[in-house]
Amino acid sequence: WLYTGISVNGDYNLTVNPYLLSMQTSGSNFAPMASYSTAWENTRTARTAFIPAASTFTLQVRWLSTWPGAQCQGYSLKAIVISDYTVPTRLSASNVFGCTYPSWSAPLPAAANTIVCTATYSSPYNLIAWTYFGGHELQSSGATTGFISYDGDAVGPLTSTSAVEGVTSTYTTSWEGFNSARVKYLTAGTHTSAMSFYAQSGTAEAYFNGGGLLGLYVPATSSSQVFSSATQQSVIVGSSPTQVCSVTITLPFTATVWAEFSGGAIVSSGSIYALVDFDGDTVVPLAANDLTALQAVGPAYTETNVTKAFGNGRASALSAGQHTISIYARATVSASLFAGLDGFYVQR
């Protein structure tokens, strides 16, 4: 096994048995990646935390391997800090939410929409909600999709044409990381974020293990602070940088922008890199295969020849005005990718 988690001020201690840790920690603090993979594949995890004002804090990516030969390459940590100075009202611990399944393993019956857990939160103001789920999944045959549902707005079966819901897909028959994220603008009131799955008809022995859902919400002054763009079919990616999908936004002020993608990828030969691009800033290093520059922007990478979960995200400080946010990808030979791009911005 290889476990991955994010620690805030040392609170995620991977020297403790992660199986026991997951039983003891709330979803708002725990959503690890875990994998049995013996090939280079995408690794993605996330974390939210409320930190009191005037505090110094340390973020760490932490690993635990039960096999001494486990390796990780090209990893980077991306974070944004949202403070009372960047949103129109004070924040508190209630702005962070999460949930977990009541036991370690959640069965996913075929041809059924399965909600593994649901988090409920209330806001007196219109809001931007961001939600992520993570864990590991397998089936003995067939395929499973996973996605985030807000107030029940997404119900399986969903496909790549519904990628705006952050649909991620896998055919894996070994335990591997399975995750997705989604952002949405919501009006004032009580809302739910659900971790949902749909195992295709005929799928056998599908399970999602060690899963957690986590999220946050912050005040929004406009629905335009949330954006999205989804591919409508699998995009064939070749050896030149390919723009998988894009969205153009107009910022009324200097802003911190978070963007991410979730979906699935399969490689016919070689490998694929994919990443979030702001105004074309990744095209040159992607074309040149500049690994140092690529690591700085946190690409997703895989050599899998079976469709598996694939996604990543990054933040950038952008000036007022128009900007184009894209998913760019490049394969060493040929690959296929479907993904949904979404994100949000807050004033700096």
mmCIF file of C-alpha atoms in Angstrom:
data_model
loop_
_atom_site.group_PDB
_atom_site.id
_atom_site.type_symbol
_atom_site.label_atom_id
_atom_site.label_comp_id
_atom_site.label_asym_id
_atom_site.label_seq_id
_atom_site.Cartn_x
_atom_site.Cartn_y
_atom_site.Cartn_z
ATOM 1 C CA TRP A 1 0.000 0.000 0.000
ATOM 2 C CA LEU A 2 0.920 3.651 -0.502
ATOM 3 C CA TYR A 3 -1.089 6.175 1.532
ATOM 4 C CA THR A 4 -0.999 9.929 0.919
ATOM 5 C CA GLY A 5 -2.503 12.687 3.061
ATOM 6 C CA ILE A 6 -2.098 16.392 3.803
ATOM 7 C CA SER A 7 -1.122 17.502 7.287
ATOM 8 C CA VAL A 8 -1.844 20.898 8.862
ATOM 9 C CA ASN A 9 0.557 21.609 11.709
ATOM 10 C CA GLY A 10 1.338 17.913 12.031
ATOM 11 C CA ASP A 11 -2.227 16.764 12.734
ATOM 12 C CA TYR A 12 -2.227 13.953 10.139
ATOM 13 C CA ASN A 13 0.219 11.438 11.572
ATOM 14 C CA LEU A 14 0.992 8.664 9.127
ATOM 15 C CA THR A 15 3.054 6.779 11.699
ATOM 16 C CA VAL A 16 -0.329 5.735 13.092
ATOM 17 C CA ASN A 17 -2.086 2.860 11.350
ATOM 18 C CA PRO A 18 -4.136 4.702 8.684
ATOM 19 C CA TYR A 19 -6.941 2.154 8.933
ATOM 20 C CA LEU A 20 -7.460 3.059 12.593
ATOM 21 C CA LEU A 21 -6.896 6.752 11.948
ATOM 22 C CA SER A 22 -9.691 6.854 9.390
ATOM 23 C CA MET A 23 -12.075 5.408 11.947
ATOM 24 C CA GLN A 24 -11.205 8.132 14.466
ATOM 25 C CA THR A 25 -11.036 11.278 12.320
ATOM 26 C CA SER A 26 -13.889 13.241 10.782
ATOM 27 C CA GLY A 27 -14.278 13.678 7.044
ATOM 28 C CA SER A 28 -13.299 17.338 7.339
ATOM 29 C CA ASN A 29 -9.812 16.198 8.342
ATOM 30 C CA PHE A 30 -9.307 12.986 6.376
ATOM 31 C CA ALA A 31 -9.634 11.981 2.728
ATOM 32 C CA PRO A 32 -6.468 10.043 1.866
ATOM 33 C CA MET A 33 -5.316 8.568 -1.391
ATOM 34 C CA ALA A 34 -4.342 4.900 -1.281
ATOM 35 C CA SER A 35 -3.057 2.629 -4.018
ATOM 36 C CA TYR A 36 -1.759 -0.844 -4.798
ATOM 37 C CA SER A 37 -0.568 0.281 -8.239
ATOM 38 C CA THR A 38 2.659 -1.150 -9.625
ATOM 39 C CA ALA A 39 2.794 1.377 -12.492
ATOM 40 C CA TRP A 40 3.208 5.159 -12.655
ATOM 41 C CA GLU A 41 -0.280 6.579 -12.110
ATOM 42 C CA ASN A 42 -1.951 9.776 -10.991
ATOM 43 C CA THR A 43 -1.933 10.598 -7.271
ATOM 44 C CA ARG A 44 -4.270 13.271 -5.937
ATOM 45 C CA THR A 45 -5.467 14.230 -2.493
ATOM 46 C CA ALA A 46 -6.885 17.363 -0.850
ATOM 47 C CA ARG A 47 -7.575 18.964 2.502
ATOM 48 C CA THR A 48 -9.503 21.837 4.081
ATOM 49 C CA ALA A 49 -8.865 23.420 7.474
ATOM 50 C CA PHE A 50 -9.957 26.427 9.515
ATOM 51 C CA ILE A 51 -6.986 28.203 11.072
ATOM 52 C CA PRO A 52 -7.454 30.970 13.700
ATOM 53 C CA ALA A 53 -6.327 34.491 12.843
ATOM 54 C CA ALA A 54 -2.693 35.520 13.350
ATOM 55 C CA SER A 55 -1.571 31.884 13.311
ATOM 56 C CA THR A 56 1.519 30.394 11.755
ATOM 57 C CA PHE A 57 0.794 27.093 10.042
ATOM 58 C CA THR A 58 2.659 24.402 8.146
ATOM 59 C CA LEU A 59 1.219 22.271 5.329
ATOM 60 C CA GLN A 60 2.867 18.967 4.468
ATOM 61 C CA VAL A 61 2.240 16.124 2.043
ATOM 62 C CA ARG A 62 2.801 12.938 4.049
ATOM 63 C CA TRP A 63 3.278 9.395 2.783
ATOM 64 C CA LEU A 64 3.194 5.939 4.269
ATOM 65 C CA SER A 65 4.210 2.876 2.283
ATOM 66 C CA THR A 66 3.882 -0.720 3.421
ATOM 67 C CA TRP A 67 6.429 -1.644 0.734
ATOM 68 C CA PRO A 68 10.000 -0.211 0.862
ATOM 69 C CA GLY A 69 10.226 0.153 -2.919
ATOM 70 C CA ALA A 70 7.370 2.675 -3.324
ATOM 71 C CA GLN A 71 8.258 5.817 -5.276
ATOM 72 C CA CYS A 72 6.712 9.217 -5.978
ATOM 73 C CA GLN A 73 7.803 11.637 -8.692
ATOM 74 C CA GLY A 74 6.818 15.111 -9.806
ATOM 75 C CA TYR A 75 4.688 15.860 -6.741
ATOM 76 C CA SER A 76 3.742 19.389 -5.669
ATOM 77 C CA LEU A 77 1.494 20.953 -3.037
ATOM 78 C CA LYS A 78 -0.902 23.757 -4.012
ATOM 79 C CA ALA A 79 -2.966 25.775 -1.516
ATOM 80 C CA ILE A 80 -4.966 28.976 -1.218
ATOM 81 C CA VAL A 81 -5.607 30.954 1.960
ATOM 82 C CA ILE A 82 -8.967 32.726 2.209
ATOM 83 C CA SER A 83 -9.116 35.242 5.040
ATOM 84 C CA ASP A 84 -11.635 37.681 6.499
ATOM 85 C CA TYR A 85 -9.883 40.370 4.456
ATOM 86 C CA THR A 86 -10.783 38.740 1.138
ATOM 87 C CA VAL A 87 -14.467 37.973 1.746
ATOM 88 C CA PRO A 88 -17.275 40.284 2.957
ATOM 89 C CA THR A 89 -17.895 38.630 6.345
ATOM 90 C CA ARG A 90 -16.032 36.825 9.099
ATOM 91 C CA LEU A 91 -15.131 33.162 8.713
ATOM 92 C CA SER A 92 -15.319 30.456 11.373
ATOM 93 C CA ALA A 93 -14.794 26.736 11.838
ATOM 94 C CA SER A 94 -18.344 26.193 10.529
ATOM 95 C CA ASN A 95 -17.148 27.226 7.044
ATOM 96 C CA VAL A 96 -15.396 23.838 6.824
ATOM 97 C CA PHE A 97 -17.465 20.651 6.565
ATOM 98 C CA GLY A 98 -17.050 16.934 5.930
ATOM 99 C CA CYS A 99 -18.340 13.398 6.429
ATOM 100 C CA THR A 100 -17.245 9.760 6.222
ATOM 101 C CA TYR A 101 -18.939 6.423 5.630
ATOM 102 C CA PRO A 102 -19.742 4.762 9.006
ATOM 103 C CA SER A 103 -17.407 1.844 8.270
ATOM 104 C CA TRP A 104 -14.182 1.322 6.314
ATOM 105 C CA SER A 105 -15.735 -0.294 3.219
ATOM 106 C CA ALA A 106 -18.758 0.936 1.245
ATOM 107 C CA PRO A 107 -20.315 -1.575 -1.208
ATOM 108 C CA LEU A 108 -21.395 -0.133 -4.580
ATOM 109 C CA PRO A 109 -24.211 -2.259 -6.044
ATOM 110 C CA ALA A 110 -24.507 -2.421 -9.828
ATOM 111 C CA ALA A 111 -26.970 -0.177 -11.690
ATOM 112 C CA ALA A 112 -27.684 1.886 -8.578
ATOM 113 C CA ASN A 113 -26.932 5.415 -7.430
ATOM 114 C CA THR A 114 -25.104 5.027 -4.089
ATOM 115 C CA ILE A 115 -24.649 7.982 -1.738
ATOM 116 C CA VAL A 116 -21.756 7.077 0.541
ATOM 117 C CA CYS A 117 -22.122 10.085 2.855
ATOM 118 C CA THR A 118 -23.679 13.556 2.942
ATOM 119 C CA ALA A 119 -22.499 16.756 4.664
ATOM 120 C CA THR A 120 -25.018 19.490 5.583
ATOM 121 C CA TYR A 121 -24.135 23.147 6.129
ATOM 122 C CA SER A 122 -26.023 26.443 6.436
ATOM 123 C CA SER A 123 -25.103 29.939 5.328
ATOM 124 C CA PRO A 124 -26.865 33.276 5.920
ATOM 125 C CA TYR A 125 -25.360 34.613 2.693
ATOM 126 C CA ASN A 126 -24.960 33.496 -0.921
ATOM 127 C CA LEU A 127 -21.912 31.288 -1.138
ATOM 128 C CA ILE A 128 -19.239 29.494 -3.094
ATOM 129 C CA ALA A 129 -19.130 25.830 -2.034
ATOM 130 C CA TRP A 130 -16.163 23.592 -2.861
ATOM 131 C CA THR A 131 -16.333 19.838 -2.170
ATOM 132 C CA TYR A 132 -13.865 16.981 -2.634
ATOM 133 C CA PHE A 133 -13.995 13.258 -1.957
ATOM 134 C CA GLY A 134 -11.118 10.801 -1.801
ATOM 135 C CA GLY A 135 -10.463 7.161 -1.014
ATOM 136 C CA HIS A 136 -9.717 4.007 -2.996
ATOM 137 C CA GLU A 137 -11.926 1.792 -5.163
ATOM 138 C CA LEU A 138 -12.052 -1.435 -7.171
ATOM 139 C CA GLN A 139 -14.416 -3.816 -8.917
ATOM 140 C CA SER A 140 -13.795 -7.361 -10.118
ATOM 141 C CA SER A 141 -15.339 -6.391 -13.478
ATOM 142 C CA GLY A 142 -17.165 -3.443 -15.009
ATOM 143 C CA ALA A 143 -16.793 0.275 -14.277
ATOM 144 C CA THR A 144 -17.781 2.870 -11.688
ATOM 145 C CA THR A 145 -18.248 6.635 -11.807
ATOM 146 C CA GLY A 146 -17.996 8.957 -8.825
ATOM 147 C CA PHE A 147 -19.216 12.537 -8.499
ATOM 148 C CA ILE A 148 -20.255 15.325 -6.120
ATOM 149 C CA SER A 149 -23.957 16.122 -5.816
ATOM 150 C CA TYR A 150 -25.173 19.468 -4.410
ATOM 151 C CA ASP A 151 -28.691 19.316 -2.981
ATOM 152 C CA GLY A 152 -29.338 16.193 -5.067
ATOM 153 C CA ASP A 153 -28.644 17.874 -8.424
ATOM 154 C CA ALA A 154 -26.562 14.970 -9.806
ATOM 155 C CA VAL A 155 -27.832 11.372 -9.941
ATOM 156 C CA GLY A 156 -26.200 8.433 -11.749
ATOM 157 C CA PRO A 157 -25.742 7.138 -14.302
ATOM 158 C CA LEU A 158 -23.553 10.050 -15.395
ATOM 159 C CA THR A 159 -21.059 10.016 -18.251
ATOM 160 C CA SER A 160 -18.334 12.265 -19.627
ATOM 161 C CA THR A 161 -21.065 14.480 -21.093
ATOM 162 C CA SER A 162 -21.969 15.332 -17.491
ATOM 163 C CA ALA A 163 -18.378 16.173 -16.565
ATOM 164 C CA VAL A 164 -19.379 19.535 -15.075
ATOM 165 C CA GLU A 165 -20.488 17.505 -12.036
ATOM 166 C CA GLY A 166 -16.865 16.456 -11.602
ATOM 167 C CA VAL A 167 -17.520 12.939 -12.886
ATOM 168 C CA THR A 168 -14.531 10.650 -12.476
ATOM 169 C CA SER A 169 -14.426 7.125 -13.836
ATOM 170 C CA THR A 170 -12.490 3.903 -13.287
ATOM 171 C CA TYR A 171 -12.310 0.338 -14.579
ATOM 172 C CA THR A 172 -9.604 -0.657 -12.090
ATOM 173 C CA THR A 173 -9.576 -4.201 -10.698
ATOM 174 C CA SER A 174 -7.000 -3.386 -7.995
ATOM 175 C CA TRP A 175 -7.231 -0.918 -5.110
ATOM 176 C CA GLU A 176 -6.336 2.512 -6.456
ATOM 177 C CA GLY A 177 -7.021 6.138 -5.611
ATOM 178 C CA PHE A 178 -10.484 7.407 -6.570
ATOM 179 C CA ASN A 179 -11.379 11.062 -6.123
ATOM 180 C CA SER A 180 -13.209 14.040 -7.515
ATOM 181 C CA ALA A 181 -13.958 17.678 -6.726
ATOM 182 C CA ARG A 182 -16.603 20.183 -7.703
ATOM 183 C CA VAL A 183 -17.460 23.822 -6.973
ATOM 184 C CA LYS A 184 -20.877 25.506 -7.153
ATOM 185 C CA TYR A 185 -22.514 28.860 -6.444
ATOM 186 C CA LEU A 186 -25.424 28.508 -3.995
ATOM 187 C CA THR A 187 -27.936 30.928 -2.534
ATOM 188 C CA ALA A 188 -28.294 31.574 1.200
ATOM 189 C CA GLY A 189 -29.798 28.684 3.165
ATOM 190 C CA THR A 190 -29.126 25.073 4.112
ATOM 191 C CA HIS A 191 -27.369 22.848 1.578
ATOM 192 C CA THR A 192 -25.899 19.371 1.207
ATOM 193 C CA SER A 193 -22.819 17.973 -0.511
ATOM 194 C CA ALA A 194 -22.978 14.242 -1.204
ATOM 195 C CA MET A 195 -20.325 11.726 -2.219
ATOM 196 C CA SER A 196 -22.119 9.711 -4.901
ATOM 197 C CA PHE A 197 -21.243 6.664 -7.027
ATOM 198 C CA TYR A 198 -22.790 4.735 -9.860
ATOM 199 C CA ALA A 199 -21.532 1.244 -10.759
ATOM 200 C CA GLN A 200 -22.547 0.398 -14.310
ATOM 201 C CA SER A 201 -24.997 -2.384 -15.022
ATOM 202 C CA GLY A 202 -23.167 -5.702 -14.884
ATOM 203 C CA THR A 203 -20.392 -4.407 -12.629
ATOM 204 C CA ALA A 204 -19.378 -6.987 -10.018
ATOM 205 C CA GLU A 205 -17.961 -6.607 -6.514
ATOM 206 C CA ALA A 206 -17.400 -2.845 -6.507
ATOM 207 C CA TYR A 207 -16.269 -1.210 -3.252
ATOM 208 C CA PHE A 208 -15.115 2.236 -2.125
ATOM 209 C CA ASN A 209 -12.864 2.064 0.937
ATOM 210 C CA GLY A 210 -11.388 4.531 3.420
ATOM 211 C CA GLY A 211 -13.354 7.392 1.913
ATOM 212 C CA GLY A 212 -13.884 10.900 3.190
ATOM 213 C CA LEU A 213 -15.710 13.961 1.890
ATOM 214 C CA LEU A 214 -14.483 17.427 2.793
ATOM 215 C CA GLY A 215 -15.290 20.950 1.738
ATOM 216 C CA LEU A 216 -15.595 24.623 2.521
ATOM 217 C CA TYR A 217 -17.852 27.544 1.749
ATOM 218 C CA VAL A 218 -17.193 31.281 1.621
ATOM 219 C CA PRO A 219 -19.415 34.304 0.935
ATOM 220 C CA ALA A 220 -20.039 35.201 -2.698
ATOM 221 C CA THR A 221 -21.042 38.571 -4.085
ATOM 222 C CA SER A 222 -21.782 37.235 -7.580
ATOM 223 C CA SER A 223 -22.528 33.903 -9.246
ATOM 224 C CA SER A 224 -19.815 34.775 -11.786
ATOM 225 C CA GLN A 225 -17.224 33.951 -9.104
ATOM 226 C CA VAL A 226 -17.797 30.288 -10.047
ATOM 227 C CA PHE A 227 -16.969 29.002 -13.533
ATOM 228 C CA SER A 228 -16.953 25.664 -15.353
ATOM 229 C CA SER A 229 -16.353 23.997 -18.702
ATOM 230 C CA ALA A 230 -16.795 20.332 -19.569
ATOM 231 C CA THR A 231 -15.668 18.211 -22.479
ATOM 232 C CA GLN A 232 -18.520 16.583 -24.373
ATOM 233 C CA GLN A 233 -16.612 13.452 -25.384
ATOM 234 C CA SER A 234 -13.271 11.773 -24.928
ATOM 235 C CA VAL A 235 -10.513 13.942 -26.402
ATOM 236 C CA ILE A 236 -7.647 12.241 -28.217
ATOM 237 C CA VAL A 237 -4.349 13.674 -27.012
ATOM 238 C CA GLY A 238 -1.203 13.408 -29.123
ATOM 239 C CA SER A 239 2.426 14.402 -28.751
ATOM 240 C CA SER A 240 1.726 18.144 -29.047
ATOM 241 C CA PRO A 241 -0.020 20.180 -26.294
ATOM 242 C CA THR A 242 -3.790 19.792 -26.686
ATOM 243 C CA GLN A 243 -6.360 22.174 -25.231
ATOM 244 C CA VAL A 244 -8.947 19.750 -23.852
ATOM 245 C CA CYS A 245 -11.448 22.444 -22.816
ATOM 246 C CA SER A 246 -11.432 26.055 -21.649
ATOM 247 C CA VAL A 247 -13.475 28.831 -20.100
ATOM 248 C CA THR A 248 -13.000 32.598 -20.304
ATOM 249 C CA ILE A 249 -13.670 34.722 -17.225
ATOM 250 C CA THR A 250 -13.601 38.464 -16.569
ATOM 251 C CA LEU A 251 -12.258 39.478 -13.158
ATOM 252 C CA PRO A 252 -13.588 42.758 -11.715
ATOM 253 C CA PHE A 253 -10.583 42.975 -9.385
ATOM 254 C CA THR A 254 -7.225 41.350 -8.678
ATOM 255 C CA ALA A 255 -8.131 37.865 -7.542
ATOM 256 C CA THR A 256 -6.900 34.526 -6.288
ATOM 257 C CA VAL A 257 -8.261 31.936 -8.718
ATOM 258 C CA TRP A 258 -8.568 28.215 -8.011
ATOM 259 C CA ALA A 259 -9.208 25.834 -10.931
ATOM 260 C CA GLU A 260 -9.289 22.025 -11.126
ATOM 261 C CA PHE A 261 -10.316 19.129 -13.317
ATOM 262 C CA SER A 262 -11.717 15.659 -12.627
ATOM 263 C CA GLY A 263 -12.307 12.851 -15.092
ATOM 264 C CA GLY A 264 -10.663 9.757 -16.503
ATOM 265 C CA ALA A 265 -7.722 8.925 -18.757
ATOM 266 C CA ILE A 266 -6.395 5.952 -20.706
ATOM 267 C CA VAL A 267 -3.065 5.677 -22.505
ATOM 268 C CA SER A 268 -2.734 3.569 -25.665
ATOM 269 C CA SER A 269 1.053 3.787 -25.468
ATOM 270 C CA GLY A 270 3.503 5.802 -23.395
ATOM 271 C CA SER A 271 2.105 8.348 -20.937
ATOM 272 C CA ILE A 272 0.043 11.533 -20.569
ATOM 273 C CA TYR A 273 0.501 14.794 -18.661
ATOM 274 C CA ALA A 274 -2.490 17.084 -18.038
ATOM 275 C CA LEU A 275 -2.744 20.306 -16.055
ATOM 276 C CA VAL A 276 -4.652 23.495 -15.396
ATOM 277 C CA ASP A 277 -3.426 26.370 -17.569
ATOM 278 C CA PHE A 278 -3.859 30.099 -16.963
ATOM 279 C CA ASP A 279 -3.574 32.230 -20.109
ATOM 280 C CA GLY A 280 -1.278 29.749 -21.834
ATOM 281 C CA ASP A 281 1.360 29.637 -19.103
ATOM 282 C CA THR A 282 1.945 25.867 -19.376
ATOM 283 C CA VAL A 283 2.081 25.386 -23.159
ATOM 284 C CA VAL A 284 5.820 25.992 -23.594
ATOM 285 C CA PRO A 285 7.031 23.729 -20.744
ATOM 286 C CA LEU A 286 4.501 21.070 -21.776
ATOM 287 C CA ALA A 287 5.728 21.101 -25.373
ATOM 288 C CA ALA A 288 9.365 20.994 -24.237
ATOM 289 C CA ASN A 289 8.707 18.331 -21.586
ATOM 290 C CA ASP A 290 10.409 20.649 -19.078
ATOM 291 C CA LEU A 291 9.929 18.543 -15.943
ATOM 292 C CA THR A 292 11.172 21.234 -13.534
ATOM 293 C CA ALA A 293 8.680 23.783 -14.855
ATOM 294 C CA LEU A 294 5.890 21.201 -15.008
ATOM 295 C CA GLN A 295 6.397 20.108 -11.413
ATOM 296 C CA ALA A 296 5.953 23.732 -10.305
ATOM 297 C CA VAL A 297 2.386 23.748 -11.692
ATOM 298 C CA GLY A 298 1.413 20.281 -10.448
ATOM 299 C CA PRO A 299 0.518 18.140 -13.479
ATOM 300 C CA ALA A 300 -1.491 14.931 -13.413
ATOM 301 C CA TYR A 301 0.395 12.010 -14.949
ATOM 302 C CA THR A 302 -0.405 8.414 -15.801
ATOM 303 C CA GLU A 303 0.786 5.451 -17.877
ATOM 304 C CA THR A 304 -2.406 3.419 -17.325
ATOM 305 C CA ASN A 305 -3.830 1.396 -20.223
ATOM 306 C CA VAL A 306 -7.192 1.092 -18.442
ATOM 307 C CA THR A 307 -9.457 4.096 -17.822
ATOM 308 C CA LYS A 308 -8.850 5.344 -14.280
ATOM 309 C CA ALA A 309 -9.493 8.461 -12.196
ATOM 310 C CA PHE A 310 -7.465 11.435 -13.403
ATOM 311 C CA GLY A 311 -7.426 15.012 -12.142
ATOM 312 C CA ASN A 312 -5.604 17.852 -10.449
ATOM 313 C CA GLY A 313 -5.826 21.566 -9.601
ATOM 314 C CA ARG A 314 -3.823 24.730 -8.985
ATOM 315 C CA ALA A 315 -4.224 28.353 -7.948
ATOM 316 C CA SER A 316 -2.960 31.600 -9.443
ATOM 317 C CA ALA A 317 -3.054 35.323 -8.639
ATOM 318 C CA LEU A 318 -4.545 37.146 -11.634
ATOM 319 C CA SER A 319 -5.073 40.836 -12.355
ATOM 320 C CA ALA A 320 -8.440 42.407 -13.156
ATOM 321 C CA GLY A 321 -9.578 41.729 -16.715
ATOM 322 C CA GLN A 322 -10.213 38.810 -19.040
ATOM 323 C CA HIS A 323 -8.451 35.468 -18.627
ATOM 324 C CA THR A 324 -8.664 32.037 -20.251
ATOM 325 C CA ILE A 325 -8.445 28.963 -18.041
ATOM 326 C CA SER A 326 -7.905 25.615 -19.738
ATOM 327 C CA ILE A 327 -7.001 21.984 -19.379
ATOM 328 C CA TYR A 328 -3.924 21.283 -21.475
ATOM 329 C CA ALA A 329 -2.605 17.769 -22.048
ATOM 330 C CA ARG A 330 0.241 16.081 -23.907
ATOM 331 C CA ALA A 331 0.902 12.388 -24.528
ATOM 332 C CA THR A 332 4.212 10.800 -25.454
ATOM 333 C CA VAL A 333 2.346 8.813 -28.116
ATOM 334 C CA SER A 334 -1.447 8.791 -27.799
ATOM 335 C CA ALA A 335 -4.016 8.930 -25.006
ATOM 336 C CA SER A 336 -7.689 9.662 -24.407
ATOM 337 C CA LEU A 337 -8.981 12.051 -21.747
ATOM 338 C CA PHE A 338 -12.362 13.311 -20.608
ATOM 339 C CA ALA A 339 -12.594 15.844 -17.815
ATOM 340 C CA GLY A 340 -14.645 18.641 -16.320
ATOM 341 C CA LEU A 341 -12.939 21.957 -15.503
ATOM 342 C CA ASP A 342 -14.310 24.218 -12.791
ATOM 343 C CA GLY A 343 -13.155 26.749 -10.210
ATOM 344 C CA PHE A 344 -13.797 29.966 -8.335
ATOM 345 C CA TYR A 345 -12.152 33.267 -7.464
ATOM 346 C CA VAL A 346 -12.031 35.599 -4.471
ATOM 347 C CA GLN A 347 -10.614 39.096 -4.157
ATOM 348 C CA ARG A 348 -7.006 39.430 -3.073
#
